[in-house]
């Protein structure tokens, strides 16, 4: 069943809906916000950089990498002049480049805090990939640095700019299948040996930091509430050589103030990508829920199950995310996924790890 535009826009705020739905950006015609992408790895080069082409308010103006050959290759491909290509050693020189308004940190997790703080100190706005950092203390330091610099800080929670997830938020929070009682959210993929994600000093943790965070974040955005308590179980096989320093499977139950419970899966040894919002009259199913493309939704209500199919989005979630920070910079507004969102996830993540380690329910305090 096709979805009406009113339904799409309703409940999540007109500004957000328009920001992600491809409406003309209020300032886009006059000025575009220039981004420097920091870290030319898989996500940066395959997803983020190609999607600047679909942006209205954001543009790619600079590159930062430790590998000169990557700077040459992508500099040529994206028409970035040599003056706008930086190594990590001369990263702080971005301060002197007025074309760079914002910096997008797409480095291994343990480097997020350092580079976000250095970018803020260089007078730049920051988009930082998830997980925001590897501890609550680092998240707080990043927020403080951006505040001190008077600059924006946004976390790369792309699903908030994806139309099926926005619709799911709208439907869940408006009680489309009755008040939400339970959420199940599952995310995982089999991790290949040898990657930095399996090295705690680089990743800060295992599947939870990397992919389980989608289950956690979805539970928070689908409820619009902050969890108050978590019970977690770590089922990692420590004899598996991949999991010497980080966890594989960790399951956790979040309790929310309204009484909603979310049962969440995070895994590095099995494939999952979905959530279900269960209300008193049925459920909203999303599977897959958070891939780069190809989300699929169905709704069961009053005993009838039907797919929900939306018209193709005029803008990808990546372009919507990039444009959102740009629009916030131009309008001096706060991103819908500001640093505080990353901090809230990190508070929950620390509580999940503590709960699993101590084998007891742990309170999550704001
Ligand atoms: P990747 O390994 O492909 O890229 C990481 C980049 O960092 C590489 O270019 C590497 O050269 C560079 N780097 C700089 N210093 C490094 C060091 N000391 N050790 C290792 N690499 C170093 O990883 P990725 O998949 O692009 O992930 C990067 C970040 O993006 C992570 O924080 C990840 O969580 C995030 N990510 C987000 C999404 C999403 O959908 N939002 C998807 C993938 C990755």
XYZ file of C-alpha atoms and ligand atoms in Angstrom:
410
model
C 0.000 0.000 0.000
C 1.422 3.396 -0.938
C 1.807 5.884 1.827
C 0.354 9.383 1.750
C 2.627 12.405 1.985
C 0.660 13.666 4.975
C 1.446 10.466 6.843
C 5.109 10.818 5.957
C 5.359 14.355 7.237
C 3.047 14.071 10.198
C 4.398 13.542 13.660
C 8.097 13.932 13.013
C 8.202 17.660 12.412
C 7.859 19.443 9.123
C 11.444 20.675 9.166
C 12.897 17.209 9.543
C 10.590 15.722 6.962
C 11.515 18.370 4.442
C 15.198 18.206 5.316
C 15.310 14.540 4.420
C 12.677 14.482 1.724
C 14.462 16.504 -0.900
C 12.622 19.824 -0.593
C 14.670 22.784 -1.797
C 17.070 23.890 0.936
C 16.263 27.384 2.093
C 19.837 28.573 1.641
C 21.036 26.021 -0.851
C 20.834 28.279 -3.831
C 23.272 30.816 -2.392
C 25.823 28.924 -0.387
C 26.856 25.312 0.045
C 28.610 24.066 3.130
C 32.056 22.610 2.393
C 33.044 19.307 3.995
C 36.460 17.762 4.520
C 36.230 13.965 4.728
C 38.750 12.528 7.201
C 39.712 8.884 6.609
C 39.386 7.446 3.104
C 38.320 3.917 4.038
C 35.428 1.770 2.927
C 32.474 3.757 4.270
C 33.902 7.125 3.237
C 34.796 6.163 -0.320
C 31.910 3.804 -1.147
C 28.959 5.473 0.582
C 29.610 9.014 1.744
C 31.739 10.591 -0.974
C 29.582 9.425 -3.919
C 26.477 10.770 -2.187
C 27.627 14.396 -2.187
C 26.421 14.339 -5.790
C 22.833 14.155 -4.535
C 23.206 16.951 -1.974
C 21.648 20.368 -2.252
C 23.410 22.194 0.583
C 26.567 20.148 1.223
C 29.615 19.731 -1.012
C 32.900 17.902 -0.755
C 35.836 20.351 -0.728
C 38.746 18.616 1.019
C 40.244 15.212 1.864
C 42.365 13.999 4.786
C 44.277 10.708 4.594
C 47.557 9.134 5.695
C 47.970 7.502 2.282
C 49.263 9.846 -0.468
C 48.056 7.460 -3.205
C 44.471 7.714 -1.891
C 44.698 11.503 -1.825
C 45.873 11.423 -5.461
C 43.206 8.945 -6.553
C 40.192 10.481 -4.820
C 41.492 14.022 -5.218
C 41.487 13.506 -8.984
C 38.130 11.683 -8.966
C 36.358 14.397 -6.960
C 38.251 17.348 -8.391
C 39.803 18.332 -5.068
C 42.832 20.591 -5.653
C 46.174 19.693 -4.036
C 45.804 22.702 -1.704
C 42.749 20.958 -0.199
C 44.371 17.540 0.403
C 45.799 16.940 3.888
C 47.709 14.243 5.749
C 46.992 13.501 9.424
C 50.251 15.278 10.272
C 49.018 18.559 8.815
C 45.338 18.067 9.719
C 45.313 21.162 11.936
C 46.082 23.350 8.918
C 42.416 22.983 7.918
C 42.015 25.981 10.249
C 43.454 28.178 7.490
C 41.156 26.907 4.749
C 37.953 28.973 4.616
C 36.391 26.570 2.080
C 36.154 23.936 4.838
C 33.117 24.606 7.022
C 32.668 21.086 8.411
C 34.764 17.981 8.921
C 33.358 14.445 8.572
C 35.276 11.970 10.785
C 35.145 8.445 9.264
C 38.049 6.866 11.144
C 38.281 3.825 13.457
C 36.244 4.465 16.607
C 39.147 5.173 18.952
C 40.197 8.129 16.758
C 36.785 9.853 16.699
C 37.244 11.918 19.850
C 40.737 13.173 19.041
C 39.913 14.283 15.503
C 36.508 15.736 16.408
C 38.100 17.835 19.141
C 40.976 18.960 16.914
C 38.458 19.901 14.211
C 36.415 21.979 16.667
C 39.602 23.636 17.891
C 40.395 24.465 14.269
C 37.067 26.303 14.139
C 35.142 23.683 12.143
C 31.732 22.060 12.547
C 31.888 18.285 12.997
C 30.016 15.285 11.638
C 31.325 12.179 13.390
C 30.560 8.561 12.564
C 28.906 6.181 15.021
C 29.816 5.088 17.596
C 30.488 8.694 18.614
C 33.568 7.604 20.607
C 34.610 4.745 22.872
C 33.498 6.109 26.260
C 31.057 8.504 27.886
C 33.991 10.665 28.982
C 35.191 11.041 25.391
C 31.672 11.946 24.206
C 31.442 14.619 26.885
C 34.827 16.038 25.885
C 33.701 16.235 22.247
C 30.508 18.056 23.171
C 32.455 20.469 25.380
C 34.978 21.181 22.598
C 32.269 21.939 20.038
C 30.425 24.159 22.504
C 33.571 26.046 23.383
C 34.260 26.621 19.694
C 30.645 27.642 19.053
C 30.383 24.926 16.382
C 27.875 22.149 15.602
C 28.464 18.507 16.381
C 26.389 15.810 14.678
C 26.632 12.012 14.711
C 26.237 9.951 11.533
C 22.972 8.249 12.427
C 21.908 7.950 8.788
C 18.702 5.978 9.459
C 17.100 9.138 10.836
C 17.201 10.462 7.250
C 15.785 7.316 5.655
C 12.111 7.453 4.798
C 10.995 4.031 6.071
C 12.664 4.585 9.409
C 11.108 8.048 9.638
C 7.719 6.528 8.887
C 8.274 3.792 11.473
C 9.063 6.466 14.081
C 5.927 8.353 13.148
C 3.718 5.250 13.231
C 5.225 3.855 16.435
C 5.049 7.091 18.371
C 1.536 7.939 17.158
C 0.204 4.531 18.244
C -0.728 3.314 14.755
C -0.808 -0.296 16.015
C -1.857 0.765 19.484
C 0.485 1.912 22.235
C 3.881 0.236 21.925
C 4.395 -2.616 24.377
C 7.492 -4.350 23.101
C 10.266 -3.759 20.572
C 12.582 -6.398 19.195
C 15.685 -5.168 17.381
C 18.393 -7.355 15.883
C 21.611 -6.383 14.136
C 24.640 -8.448 13.293
C 27.019 -9.740 10.626
C 29.792 -12.330 10.654
C 33.039 -10.440 11.326
C 36.044 -11.339 9.167
C 39.247 -12.081 11.098
C 42.001 -9.473 11.227
C 39.959 -6.279 10.979
C 40.456 -3.278 13.330
C 36.876 -3.840 14.548
C 38.163 -6.906 16.440
C 41.021 -4.980 18.077
C 39.740 -3.337 21.256
C 42.263 -0.468 21.319
C 40.965 0.601 17.885
C 37.271 -0.284 18.226
C 36.556 0.257 21.918
C 34.415 -2.883 21.919
C 32.914 -5.565 19.726
C 29.632 -6.037 17.920
C 27.777 -3.672 20.255
C 29.941 -0.655 19.373
C 29.730 -1.376 15.664
C 26.415 -2.992 14.721
C 24.444 -3.636 17.912
C 24.338 0.130 18.323
C 21.707 0.089 15.532
C 19.431 -2.051 17.735
C 19.979 0.294 20.671
C 19.545 3.464 18.638
C 16.385 2.119 16.969
C 14.862 1.247 20.345
C 15.526 4.831 21.436
C 14.206 6.518 18.286
C 11.162 4.287 17.954
C 10.100 5.010 21.536
C 11.347 8.597 21.758
C 12.313 7.699 25.324
C 15.561 7.164 27.184
C 16.041 3.679 28.684
C 16.263 3.605 32.480
C 17.560 0.086 33.027
C 19.299 -2.695 31.129
C 19.886 -6.406 31.615
C 22.501 -7.888 29.302
C 24.005 -11.294 28.572
C 27.337 -11.735 26.789
C 27.440 -15.102 24.940
C 30.829 -14.696 23.283
C 32.834 -17.838 22.594
C 36.249 -16.713 23.826
C 37.859 -19.729 22.145
C 37.026 -18.175 18.773
C 40.277 -16.375 17.822
C 38.297 -13.375 16.495
C 36.984 -12.586 19.949
C 40.112 -12.401 22.089
C 39.620 -8.731 22.978
C 36.034 -7.866 21.968
C 32.602 -9.421 22.343
C 30.680 -11.351 19.698
C 27.056 -11.873 20.756
C 25.539 -9.670 23.391
C 21.800 -9.560 23.990
C 20.212 -6.867 26.103
C 16.803 -5.879 27.395
C 16.097 -2.182 27.807
C 13.340 -0.904 30.060
C 11.801 2.481 29.197
C 9.961 4.896 31.522
C 6.536 4.301 29.892
C 6.869 0.555 30.489
C 7.988 -0.330 26.968
C 10.559 -3.104 26.873
C 13.069 -3.587 24.038
C 14.768 -6.941 23.473
C 17.908 -6.365 21.437
C 20.446 -8.578 19.670
C 23.986 -7.614 18.701
C 26.153 -10.170 16.897
C 29.467 -10.580 15.087
C 28.785 -14.215 14.172
C 25.318 -14.190 12.590
C 23.394 -11.940 10.202
C 20.497 -9.829 11.446
C 19.001 -6.540 10.332
C 15.511 -5.806 11.551
C 13.156 -4.570 14.178
C 9.540 -5.045 15.140
C 7.427 -2.580 17.093
C 4.623 -4.477 18.796
C 1.578 -2.559 19.943
C -1.702 -3.611 21.462
C -3.361 -3.954 18.013
C -0.559 -5.428 15.923
C 2.993 -4.681 14.867
C 5.244 -2.713 12.513
C 7.878 -4.902 10.918
C 11.072 -3.627 9.300
C 13.369 -6.162 7.701
C 15.811 -5.172 6.530
C 15.572 -2.054 8.672
C 18.872 -0.214 8.438
C 20.790 -1.277 5.296
C 22.280 1.265 2.900
C 19.235 0.701 0.688
C 16.298 -1.657 0.277
C 14.387 -1.206 3.548
C 11.203 -3.253 3.694
C 8.192 -2.587 5.913
C 5.016 -4.469 6.638
C 2.296 -3.793 9.142
C -0.021 -6.174 10.907
C -3.067 -4.454 12.323
C -6.276 -6.004 13.646
C -5.355 -9.374 12.187
C -4.428 -8.194 8.680
C -0.829 -8.035 7.429
C 0.082 -5.754 4.504
C 3.335 -4.403 3.059
C 3.942 -0.663 3.081
C 5.673 0.577 -0.050
C 6.780 4.189 -0.338
C 7.535 5.997 -3.578
C 11.267 6.229 -4.285
C 12.872 8.892 -2.087
C 14.148 11.938 -3.970
C 17.281 11.896 -1.823
C 19.313 9.079 -0.267
C 19.682 8.824 3.511
C 23.356 9.770 3.095
C 22.587 12.959 1.163
C 19.818 13.783 3.638
C 22.269 13.400 6.522
C 24.974 15.514 4.844
C 22.487 18.233 3.920
C 20.956 18.261 7.404
C 24.150 19.397 9.126
C 24.711 21.921 6.343
C 21.200 23.328 6.817
C 21.703 23.461 10.595
C 24.930 25.413 10.092
C 23.276 27.908 7.763
C 20.149 28.329 9.900
C 22.011 28.062 13.224
C 19.777 25.247 14.475
C 20.632 22.047 16.351
C 20.964 18.778 14.398
C 18.336 16.146 15.246
C 21.223 13.768 15.982
C 23.572 16.119 17.819
C 26.403 14.946 20.071
C 23.937 14.377 22.903
C 22.408 11.497 20.877
C 25.764 9.781 20.616
C 26.353 10.386 24.305
C 22.986 8.813 25.202
C 23.872 5.693 23.206
C 27.289 5.548 24.871
C 25.763 5.796 28.355
C 23.549 2.831 27.478
C 26.485 0.924 25.951
C 28.558 1.344 29.103
C 25.579 0.145 31.176
C 25.083 -2.862 28.856
C 28.722 -3.888 29.267
C 28.500 -3.432 33.033
C 25.287 -5.441 33.226
C 26.825 -8.314 31.247
C 30.020 -8.273 33.307
C 28.250 -8.096 36.673
C 25.331 -10.356 35.654
C 22.690 -8.033 37.020
C 20.284 -5.307 35.901
C 21.991 -1.906 35.764
C 20.351 1.524 35.938
C 21.096 3.951 33.095
C 21.425 7.490 34.392
C 21.361 10.597 32.215
P 37.733 1.264 7.203
O 38.729 0.390 7.872
O 37.284 0.883 5.839
O 38.296 2.759 7.107
C 38.990 3.366 8.159
C 39.956 4.383 7.595
O 40.731 4.937 8.656
C 40.950 3.765 6.595
O 41.040 4.588 5.464
C 42.260 3.770 7.347
O 43.376 3.946 6.504
C 42.091 4.983 8.243
N 42.976 4.970 9.397
C 43.660 6.026 9.842
N 44.415 5.706 10.878
C 44.195 4.400 11.117
C 44.722 3.482 12.077
N 45.592 3.874 13.016
N 44.287 2.218 12.020
C 43.387 1.819 11.109
N 42.857 2.652 10.175
C 43.290 3.926 10.176
O 36.511 1.408 8.182
P 35.048 1.918 7.836
O 34.158 0.757 7.639
O 35.109 2.941 6.766
O 34.634 2.567 9.254
C 35.080 3.852 9.638
C 34.084 4.443 10.632
O 32.828 4.575 10.005
C 33.838 3.579 11.877
O 33.681 4.396 13.002
C 32.524 2.876 11.579
O 31.785 2.576 12.748
C 31.828 3.903 10.726
N 30.879 3.273 9.774
C 29.607 3.716 9.749
C 28.707 3.156 8.878
C 27.297 3.663 8.820
O 26.470 3.046 8.148
N 26.984 4.775 9.467
C 29.106 2.125 8.024
C 30.430 1.710 8.063
C 31.318 2.289 8.941
